[in-house]
Tab-separated table of C-alpha atoms in Angstrom:
chain	number	residue	atom	x	y	z
A	1	MET	CA	0.461	-86.562	-59.314
A	2	MET	CA	3.659	-88.166	-59.942
A	3	LEU	CA	5.478	-84.850	-58.626
A	4	ALA	CA	3.001	-84.527	-55.763
A	5	ALA	CA	3.479	-87.867	-54.424
A	6	PRO	CA	6.617	-86.890	-52.684
A	7	VAL	CA	4.907	-83.851	-51.091
A	8	ILE	CA	2.111	-86.357	-50.075
A	9	ALA	CA	4.572	-88.756	-48.676
A	10	VAL	CA	6.213	-86.071	-46.513
A	11	ALA	CA	2.949	-84.745	-45.252
A	12	ALA	CA	1.621	-88.181	-44.103
A	13	THR	CA	4.779	-89.019	-42.678
A	14	LEU	CA	4.551	-85.828	-40.285
A	15	PHE	CA	1.100	-86.692	-39.484
A	16	VAL	CA	1.260	-90.454	-38.797
A	17	GLY	CA	4.901	-89.783	-36.944
A	18	ALA	CA	3.039	-87.292	-34.631
A	19	ALA	CA	0.175	-89.719	-33.863
A	20	LEU	CA	2.780	-92.628	-33.495
A	21	PHE	CA	5.093	-90.995	-30.943
A	22	THR	CA	1.985	-89.531	-28.867
A	23	LEU	CA	0.555	-93.221	-28.575
A	24	LEU	CA	4.213	-94.204	-27.454
A	25	GLY	CA	4.141	-91.737	-24.564
A	26	HIS	CA	6.257	-88.847	-26.124
A	27	ASP	CA	5.344	-85.501	-27.358
A	28	GLY	CA	4.382	-86.221	-30.795
A	29	LEU	CA	3.745	-82.759	-32.242
A	30	GLY	CA	6.875	-81.567	-30.413
A	31	ALA	CA	8.883	-84.373	-31.969
A	32	VAL	CA	7.612	-83.353	-35.633
A	33	TYR	CA	8.257	-79.585	-34.775
A	34	GLU	CA	11.940	-80.316	-33.159
A	35	ILE	CA	12.849	-82.567	-36.355
A	36	PHE	CA	11.173	-80.862	-39.309
A	37	VAL	CA	10.683	-77.270	-38.244
A	38	LYS	CA	12.984	-75.966	-35.773
A	39	PRO	CA	16.259	-76.258	-37.598
A	40	LEU	CA	14.937	-74.319	-40.582
A	41	PHE	CA	14.793	-71.266	-38.401
A	42	ASN	CA	18.253	-71.890	-36.662
A	43	PRO	CA	21.162	-70.311	-38.889
A	44	TYR	CA	23.710	-72.428	-37.048
A	45	ARG	CA	21.601	-75.750	-37.846
A	46	TRP	CA	21.503	-74.784	-41.701
A	47	GLN	CA	25.251	-75.338	-41.611
A	48	ASP	CA	24.853	-78.885	-40.354
A	49	LEU	CA	21.819	-79.317	-42.671
A	50	LEU	CA	24.083	-78.452	-45.817
A	51	VAL	CA	26.789	-80.667	-44.560
A	52	LYS	CA	24.678	-83.600	-43.929
A	53	ALA	CA	22.680	-83.112	-47.213
A	54	ALA	CA	25.873	-83.087	-49.445
A	55	PRO	CA	26.944	-86.855	-49.099
A	56	LEU	CA	23.296	-87.861	-49.390
A	57	ALA	CA	23.005	-85.941	-52.495
A	58	MET	CA	26.091	-87.372	-53.825
A	59	ILE	CA	25.402	-90.982	-53.260
A	60	ALA	CA	21.466	-90.529	-54.160
A	61	THR	CA	22.533	-89.028	-57.530
A	62	GLY	CA	24.867	-92.128	-58.358
A	63	LEU	CA	22.264	-94.661	-57.359
A	64	ALA	CA	19.367	-92.783	-59.378
A	65	ILE	CA	21.554	-93.556	-62.417
A	66	GLY	CA	21.298	-97.264	-61.842
A	67	PHE	CA	17.771	-97.054	-60.558
A	68	ARG	CA	16.639	-95.530	-63.967
A	69	ALA	CA	18.109	-98.513	-65.842
A	70	ASN	CA	16.448	-100.966	-63.229
A	71	VAL	CA	19.907	-101.811	-61.813
A	72	TRP	CA	19.303	-102.084	-58.179
A	73	ASN	CA	22.642	-101.043	-56.336
A	74	ILE	CA	21.883	-101.504	-52.684
A	75	GLY	CA	25.713	-101.662	-51.870
A	76	ALA	CA	26.064	-97.808	-51.598
A	77	GLU	CA	27.036	-97.921	-47.769
A	78	GLY	CA	29.771	-100.437	-48.491
A	79	GLN	CA	31.131	-98.450	-51.461
A	80	TYR	CA	31.012	-95.385	-49.206
A	81	ILE	CA	32.883	-97.048	-46.774
A	82	LEU	CA	35.690	-98.269	-49.350
A	83	GLY	CA	35.656	-95.033	-50.960
A	84	GLY	CA	36.738	-93.500	-47.417
A	85	LEU	CA	39.261	-96.351	-46.914
A	86	ALA	CA	40.869	-95.870	-50.182
A	87	GLY	CA	41.177	-91.940	-49.710
A	88	THR	CA	42.488	-92.608	-45.998
A	89	GLY	CA	45.090	-94.773	-47.494
A	90	VAL	CA	46.543	-91.873	-49.451
A	91	ALA	CA	46.286	-89.658	-46.453
A	92	LEU	CA	48.148	-91.944	-44.156
A	93	ALA	CA	50.740	-92.506	-46.933
A	94	THR	CA	51.426	-88.808	-47.137
A	95	LEU	CA	51.001	-87.777	-43.619
A	96	ASP	CA	54.491	-86.232	-43.411
A	97	MET	CA	54.167	-84.633	-47.074
A	98	THR	CA	52.625	-81.115	-47.855
A	99	GLY	CA	51.133	-79.914	-51.321
A	100	SER	CA	47.974	-79.236	-53.017
A	101	TRP	CA	48.033	-82.226	-54.922
A	102	ILE	CA	47.245	-84.733	-51.955
A	103	LEU	CA	43.481	-83.878	-51.582
A	104	PRO	CA	42.675	-84.283	-55.162
A	105	ALA	CA	44.777	-87.635	-55.147
A	106	MET	CA	42.497	-88.542	-52.042
A	107	PHE	CA	39.429	-87.829	-54.074
A	108	VAL	CA	40.571	-89.841	-57.092
A	109	CYS	CA	41.511	-92.814	-54.962
A	110	GLY	CA	38.059	-92.591	-53.102
A	111	ILE	CA	36.197	-92.766	-56.370
A	112	LEU	CA	38.314	-95.674	-57.526
A	113	GLY	CA	37.766	-97.586	-54.196
A	114	GLY	CA	33.981	-97.031	-54.412
A	115	MET	CA	34.198	-98.213	-58.175
A	116	ALA	CA	36.240	-101.152	-57.296
A	117	TRP	CA	33.560	-102.263	-54.501
A	118	ALA	CA	30.905	-101.941	-57.086
A	119	ALA	CA	32.703	-103.806	-59.779
A	120	ILE	CA	32.189	-107.168	-57.775
A	121	PRO	CA	28.299	-107.102	-58.129
A	122	ALA	CA	28.535	-106.051	-61.558
A	123	LEU	CA	31.198	-108.848	-62.477
A	124	LEU	CA	28.695	-111.474	-60.774
A	125	LYS	CA	25.632	-110.002	-62.630
A	126	THR	CA	27.178	-109.796	-66.142
A	127	THR	CA	29.052	-113.254	-65.759
A	128	LEU	CA	27.027	-115.457	-63.493
A	129	GLY	CA	23.723	-113.621	-63.379
A	130	VAL	CA	23.935	-113.039	-59.798
A	131	ASN	CA	21.206	-110.802	-58.432
A	132	GLU	CA	22.782	-107.511	-57.855
A	133	ILE	CA	20.499	-106.639	-54.923
A	134	LEU	CA	21.868	-109.350	-52.956
A	135	SER	CA	25.388	-109.432	-53.733
A	136	SER	CA	25.867	-105.638	-53.160
A	137	LEU	CA	23.824	-105.609	-50.004
A	138	MET	CA	25.929	-108.738	-48.574
A	139	LEU	CA	29.103	-106.862	-49.490
A	140	ASN	CA	28.071	-103.849	-47.142
A	141	TYR	CA	28.874	-106.160	-44.031
A	142	VAL	CA	32.235	-107.264	-45.593
A	143	ALA	CA	33.269	-103.395	-46.055
A	144	ILE	CA	32.333	-102.929	-42.345
A	145	GLN	CA	34.462	-105.872	-41.220
A	146	ILE	CA	37.420	-104.415	-43.360
A	147	LEU	CA	37.009	-101.221	-41.813
A	148	TYR	CA	37.095	-102.777	-38.243
A	149	TYR	CA	40.194	-104.528	-39.083
A	150	LEU	CA	42.079	-101.801	-40.356
A	151	MET	CA	40.949	-99.428	-37.238
A	152	ARG	CA	42.097	-102.016	-34.825
A	153	GLY	CA	45.267	-103.387	-36.582
A	154	PRO	CA	47.431	-102.046	-39.292
A	155	TRP	CA	45.988	-98.334	-39.619
A	156	LYS	CA	45.669	-97.867	-35.600
A	157	ASP	CA	47.155	-94.547	-34.501
A	158	PRO	CA	50.156	-95.317	-32.075
A	159	MET	CA	49.590	-92.181	-30.401
A	160	GLY	CA	45.833	-92.512	-30.207
A	161	PHE	CA	45.636	-93.647	-26.315
A	162	ASN	CA	44.835	-97.317	-27.627
A	163	PHE	CA	41.432	-95.825	-29.484
A	164	PRO	CA	40.608	-97.762	-32.770
A	165	GLN	CA	41.408	-94.851	-35.051
A	166	THR	CA	43.759	-93.530	-37.645
A	167	ALA	CA	45.900	-90.321	-37.077
A	168	MET	CA	44.234	-87.143	-37.762
A	169	PHE	CA	44.600	-85.871	-41.303
A	170	SER	CA	47.006	-82.880	-41.927
A	171	ALA	CA	45.849	-79.394	-43.113
A	172	ASP	CA	46.529	-80.367	-46.793
A	173	GLN	CA	44.406	-83.604	-46.394
A	174	THR	CA	41.179	-81.955	-44.949
A	175	LEU	CA	38.554	-80.157	-46.804
A	176	PRO	CA	38.681	-76.190	-47.123
A	177	MET	CA	35.875	-74.145	-45.722
A	178	VAL	CA	34.075	-72.321	-48.536
A	179	VAL	CA	32.281	-69.998	-45.843
A	180	PRO	CA	34.650	-68.995	-43.452
A	181	GLY	CA	33.583	-69.063	-39.755
A	182	THR	CA	31.268	-71.980	-40.661
A	183	LEU	CA	31.215	-75.903	-41.249
A	184	ILE	CA	30.387	-75.447	-44.748
A	185	HIS	CA	33.097	-77.212	-46.451
A	186	LEU	CA	34.178	-77.754	-50.215
A	187	GLY	CA	31.991	-80.918	-50.498
A	188	VAL	CA	28.793	-78.936	-50.286
A	189	PRO	CA	29.262	-77.038	-53.629
A	190	LEU	CA	30.922	-80.297	-55.124
A	191	ALA	CA	27.513	-82.047	-54.344
A	192	ALA	CA	25.698	-79.525	-56.268
A	193	ALA	CA	27.940	-79.634	-59.123
A	194	VAL	CA	27.671	-83.549	-59.392
A	195	ALA	CA	23.922	-83.276	-59.537
A	196	LEU	CA	24.060	-80.724	-62.041
A	197	THR	CA	26.563	-82.474	-63.923
A	198	ALA	CA	24.394	-85.915	-63.717
A	199	PHE	CA	21.381	-83.897	-64.725
A	200	LEU	CA	22.898	-82.796	-68.030
A	201	VAL	CA	24.300	-86.105	-68.672
A	202	LEU	CA	21.231	-88.078	-68.148
A	203	ALA	CA	19.102	-85.290	-70.088
A	204	ARG	CA	21.365	-84.591	-73.136
A	205	THR	CA	23.786	-87.561	-73.738
A	206	VAL	CA	23.639	-91.041	-75.302
A	207	THR	CA	24.644	-92.548	-72.018
A	208	GLY	CA	21.588	-91.030	-70.242
A	209	PHE	CA	19.319	-92.023	-72.694
A	210	GLN	CA	20.689	-95.656	-72.788
A	211	MET	CA	19.919	-95.746	-68.823
A	212	LYS	CA	16.221	-94.493	-69.523
A	213	VAL	CA	15.447	-96.824	-72.541
A	214	VAL	CA	16.885	-100.061	-70.952
A	215	GLY	CA	14.785	-99.198	-67.629
A	216	LEU	CA	11.614	-98.418	-69.493
A	217	ALA	CA	11.811	-100.794	-72.648
A	218	PRO	CA	14.607	-103.451	-72.390
A	219	LYS	CA	13.478	-104.922	-75.699
A	220	ALA	CA	13.632	-101.687	-77.371
A	221	ALA	CA	17.055	-101.018	-75.876
A	222	ALA	CA	18.324	-104.304	-77.359
A	223	PHE	CA	17.056	-103.220	-80.833
A	224	GLY	CA	18.751	-99.893	-80.417
A	225	GLY	CA	22.087	-101.505	-79.639
A	226	PHE	CA	22.284	-100.968	-76.127
A	227	GLY	CA	23.855	-103.765	-74.242
A	228	ALA	CA	22.395	-104.939	-71.007
A	229	ALA	CA	25.954	-105.866	-69.578
A	230	SER	CA	27.252	-102.419	-70.536
A	231	THR	CA	24.410	-100.972	-68.872
A	232	VAL	CA	24.939	-102.709	-65.636
A	233	TRP	CA	28.554	-101.596	-65.392
A	234	ILE	CA	27.549	-98.377	-66.412
A	235	ALA	CA	25.201	-97.958	-63.422
A	236	LEU	CA	26.983	-99.641	-60.840
A	237	LEU	CA	30.220	-98.140	-61.466
A	238	ALA	CA	28.553	-94.627	-61.553
A	239	GLY	CA	26.983	-95.512	-58.326
A	240	GLY	CA	29.906	-96.854	-56.544
A	241	GLY	CA	32.251	-93.970	-57.866
A	242	LEU	CA	29.808	-91.264	-56.368
A	243	ALA	CA	29.551	-93.080	-53.158
A	244	GLY	CA	33.220	-93.375	-52.824
A	245	LEU	CA	33.639	-89.832	-53.265
A	246	ALA	CA	30.823	-88.959	-50.770
A	247	GLY	CA	33.074	-91.320	-48.545
A	248	ILE	CA	36.343	-89.574	-48.956
A	249	ILE	CA	34.629	-86.234	-48.341
A	250	GLU	CA	33.080	-87.447	-45.165
A	251	ALA	CA	36.393	-88.811	-43.794
A	252	ALA	CA	38.356	-85.314	-45.085
A	253	GLY	CA	35.551	-83.106	-43.772
A	254	PRO	CA	33.566	-83.829	-40.715
A	255	PHE	CA	35.541	-86.646	-39.280
A	256	GLY	CA	39.058	-85.575	-40.064
A	257	GLN	CA	40.391	-89.115	-39.796
A	258	MET	CA	39.034	-92.614	-40.306
A	259	VAL	CA	37.193	-94.110	-37.113
A	260	PRO	CA	34.887	-97.246	-36.460
A	261	GLN	CA	31.860	-94.978	-36.344
A	262	PHE	CA	32.251	-94.010	-40.126
A	263	PRO	CA	29.401	-95.997	-41.006
A	264	THR	CA	26.694	-93.633	-40.768
A	265	GLY	CA	23.940	-95.306	-42.771
A	266	TYR	CA	24.133	-92.621	-45.759
A	267	GLY	CA	24.236	-95.524	-48.224
A	268	TYR	CA	20.709	-96.748	-47.139
A	269	THR	CA	19.185	-93.215	-46.504
A	270	ALA	CA	20.341	-92.381	-49.942
A	271	ILE	CA	18.035	-94.812	-51.558
A	272	ILE	CA	15.258	-92.982	-49.887
A	273	VAL	CA	16.643	-89.616	-51.188
A	274	ALA	CA	16.727	-91.013	-54.930
A	275	PHE	CA	13.191	-91.990	-54.833
A	276	LEU	CA	11.817	-89.001	-52.944
A	277	GLY	CA	13.674	-86.925	-55.597
A	278	ARG	CA	11.984	-88.866	-58.369
A	279	LEU	CA	15.547	-90.183	-59.733
A	280	ASN	CA	16.201	-86.735	-60.893
A	281	PRO	CA	19.332	-85.163	-59.861
A	282	LEU	CA	17.744	-81.706	-59.176
A	283	GLY	CA	14.835	-83.150	-57.253
A	284	ILE	CA	17.663	-85.209	-55.393
A	285	LEU	CA	19.138	-81.894	-54.171
A	286	LEU	CA	15.740	-80.907	-52.305
A	287	ALA	CA	15.122	-84.579	-51.175
A	288	ALA	CA	18.502	-84.575	-49.645
A	289	LEU	CA	17.686	-81.476	-47.409
A	290	VAL	CA	14.592	-83.080	-46.251
A	291	LEU	CA	16.289	-86.205	-45.203
A	292	ALA	CA	19.161	-84.409	-43.618
A	293	LEU	CA	16.392	-82.684	-41.441
A	294	THR	CA	15.762	-85.982	-39.955
A	295	TYR	CA	19.450	-86.282	-38.898
A	296	VAL	CA	19.807	-82.742	-37.776
A	297	GLY	CA	16.433	-82.479	-36.031
A	298	GLY	CA	16.697	-86.032	-34.510
A	299	GLU	CA	19.995	-84.987	-32.874
A	300	SER	CA	18.456	-81.996	-31.347
A	301	ALA	CA	15.243	-83.882	-30.299
A	302	GLN	CA	17.180	-86.256	-28.266
A	303	THR	CA	18.292	-83.487	-25.915
A	304	THR	CA	15.384	-81.163	-25.950
A	305	ILE	CA	12.482	-83.393	-25.464
A	306	GLY	CA	14.128	-86.924	-24.990
A	307	LEU	CA	13.251	-88.559	-27.910
A	308	PRO	CA	15.108	-91.872	-28.643
A	309	SER	CA	17.734	-91.980	-31.206
A	310	ALA	CA	15.798	-94.478	-33.265
A	311	ALA	CA	13.277	-91.734	-34.046
A	312	THR	CA	15.346	-90.618	-36.865
A	313	GLY	CA	15.095	-94.058	-38.567
A	314	VAL	CA	11.224	-94.422	-37.811
A	315	PHE	CA	10.434	-91.142	-39.758
A	316	GLN	CA	12.822	-92.210	-42.599
A	317	SER	CA	11.178	-95.574	-43.000
A	318	MET	CA	7.739	-94.004	-42.886
A	319	MET	CA	8.540	-91.571	-45.411
A	320	LEU	CA	9.695	-94.358	-47.743
A	321	PHE	CA	6.663	-96.497	-47.114
A	322	PHE	CA	4.257	-93.440	-47.820
A	323	LEU	CA	6.242	-92.765	-51.005
A	324	LEU	CA	5.828	-96.105	-52.420
A	325	ALA	CA	2.174	-96.176	-51.380
A	326	ALA	CA	1.290	-93.006	-53.218
A	327	ASP	CA	3.316	-94.164	-56.125
A	328	ILE	CA	1.040	-97.364	-56.219
A	329	LEU	CA	-2.108	-95.447	-55.926
A	330	VAL	CA	-0.993	-92.896	-58.625
A	331	ARG	CA	-0.298	-95.673	-61.094
A	332	TYR	CA	-3.199	-97.995	-60.186
A	333	ARG	CA	-6.793	-97.826	-59.389
A	334	LEU	CA	-8.645	-99.863	-56.650
A	335	VAL	CA	-12.029	-101.284	-57.745
A	336	SER	CA	-14.491	-103.552	-56.159
A	337	GLY	CA	-14.930	-107.259	-57.064
A	338	ARG	CA	-18.027	-106.615	-58.617
A	339	PRO	CA	-18.196	-106.508	-62.527
A	340	ALA	CA	-17.772	-102.904	-63.637
A	341	LYS	CA	-20.254	-101.603	-66.049
A	342	ALA	CA	-19.223	-100.786	-69.666
A	343	GLY	CA	-17.420	-97.284	-69.746
A	344	ALA	CA	-17.025	-97.283	-66.034
A	345	PRO	CA	-13.762	-96.634	-64.412
A	346	GLY	CA	-12.029	-100.357	-64.635
A	347	GLY	CA	-14.462	-101.545	-67.343
A	348	ASN	CA	-13.796	-103.210	-70.454
A	349	PRO	CA	-12.043	-100.522	-72.673
A	350	ALA	CA	-13.567	-102.232	-75.889
A	351	ALA	CA	-16.946	-101.476	-74.520
A	352	ASP	CA	-16.209	-97.923	-74.651
A	353	PRO	CA	-13.522	-97.097	-77.188
A	354	ALA	CA	-13.458	-93.261	-76.351
A	355	ALA	CA	-12.607	-93.823	-72.507
A	356	PRO	CA	-9.024	-93.371	-72.157
A	357	ALA	CA	-6.803	-95.785	-70.044
A	358	LYS	CA	-5.106	-93.438	-67.869
A	359	ALA	CA	-4.298	-96.013	-65.016
A	360	LYS	CA	-4.380	-99.907	-64.506
A	361	THR	CA	-6.809	-101.268	-62.201
A	362	VAL	CA	-6.272	-103.840	-59.418
A	363	THR	CA	-9.246	-105.767	-58.384
A	364	ALA	CA	-9.874	-105.807	-54.715
């Protein structure tokens, strides 16, 4: 059922979403078809699907590492922005240069930029006990303001007709296309490689075991020598680094420059991707494709059936809600307030020693 819960959540999202938009006066069934079905049968839409799924998978993989250890990094959006800005700084400094080393240097600085931004909540958590949820979340808004300042000030392109944007990246600063004649750039296979590497690290290394043990049994982890502070640092830096890498891949790929519209909400959507993929990097690849459908199909539905742009966020929110609801019902059993008979579900286990305790109970 833990594996079936994501499928149930997606199915419930489609059903309730169709009913909801029908009640709002839209074509509910048409909305579901345009968003979740039609792009799958359009070969040109598959290019957009893979391009949008790549940053989602990359960010979600980093977040899943922390979530396994109960380190709740909600600042991936800000880390994504800072990674893009750090890589853009390298691009602007080397605008008149050529060489195959420029793009890797942008990647490295993007990773370091995301890690530096994630290090702030890590430092606050380990030294002052500040909740990482609040600190990382609030830093998202700081990152956005830094972006706006740079776009309207120091990094504004003087030849850009007064638009708040940087100069266009050169050929050596943009991602090459791995499939000629398509939109599929280097970031797509790179995201798959990152997910596969993370899967091996989590499944076959001591660090991956540390993340799992700290999340499941903190006291056992302490006896095993796994420090809470080191776990926080590893989790946040991994999440920040991968979010920063996704940021510079977006800047050097679909955008080709840095613009104020760079915050795309990928950092928040990646949280849904991580949970929909069961915090497993391989499952995250599939979940990223599902959430990418909401972006690709949502854009199409706006022009074909006049669906509002907020429809994408509505479907994403419902998916997370139904996923959490399904998880609750998998782990717990609802019973009435009447005393249960001995041996009955929710009854006293001591009265029936043979009855296995498969789920906790919640008295309604």
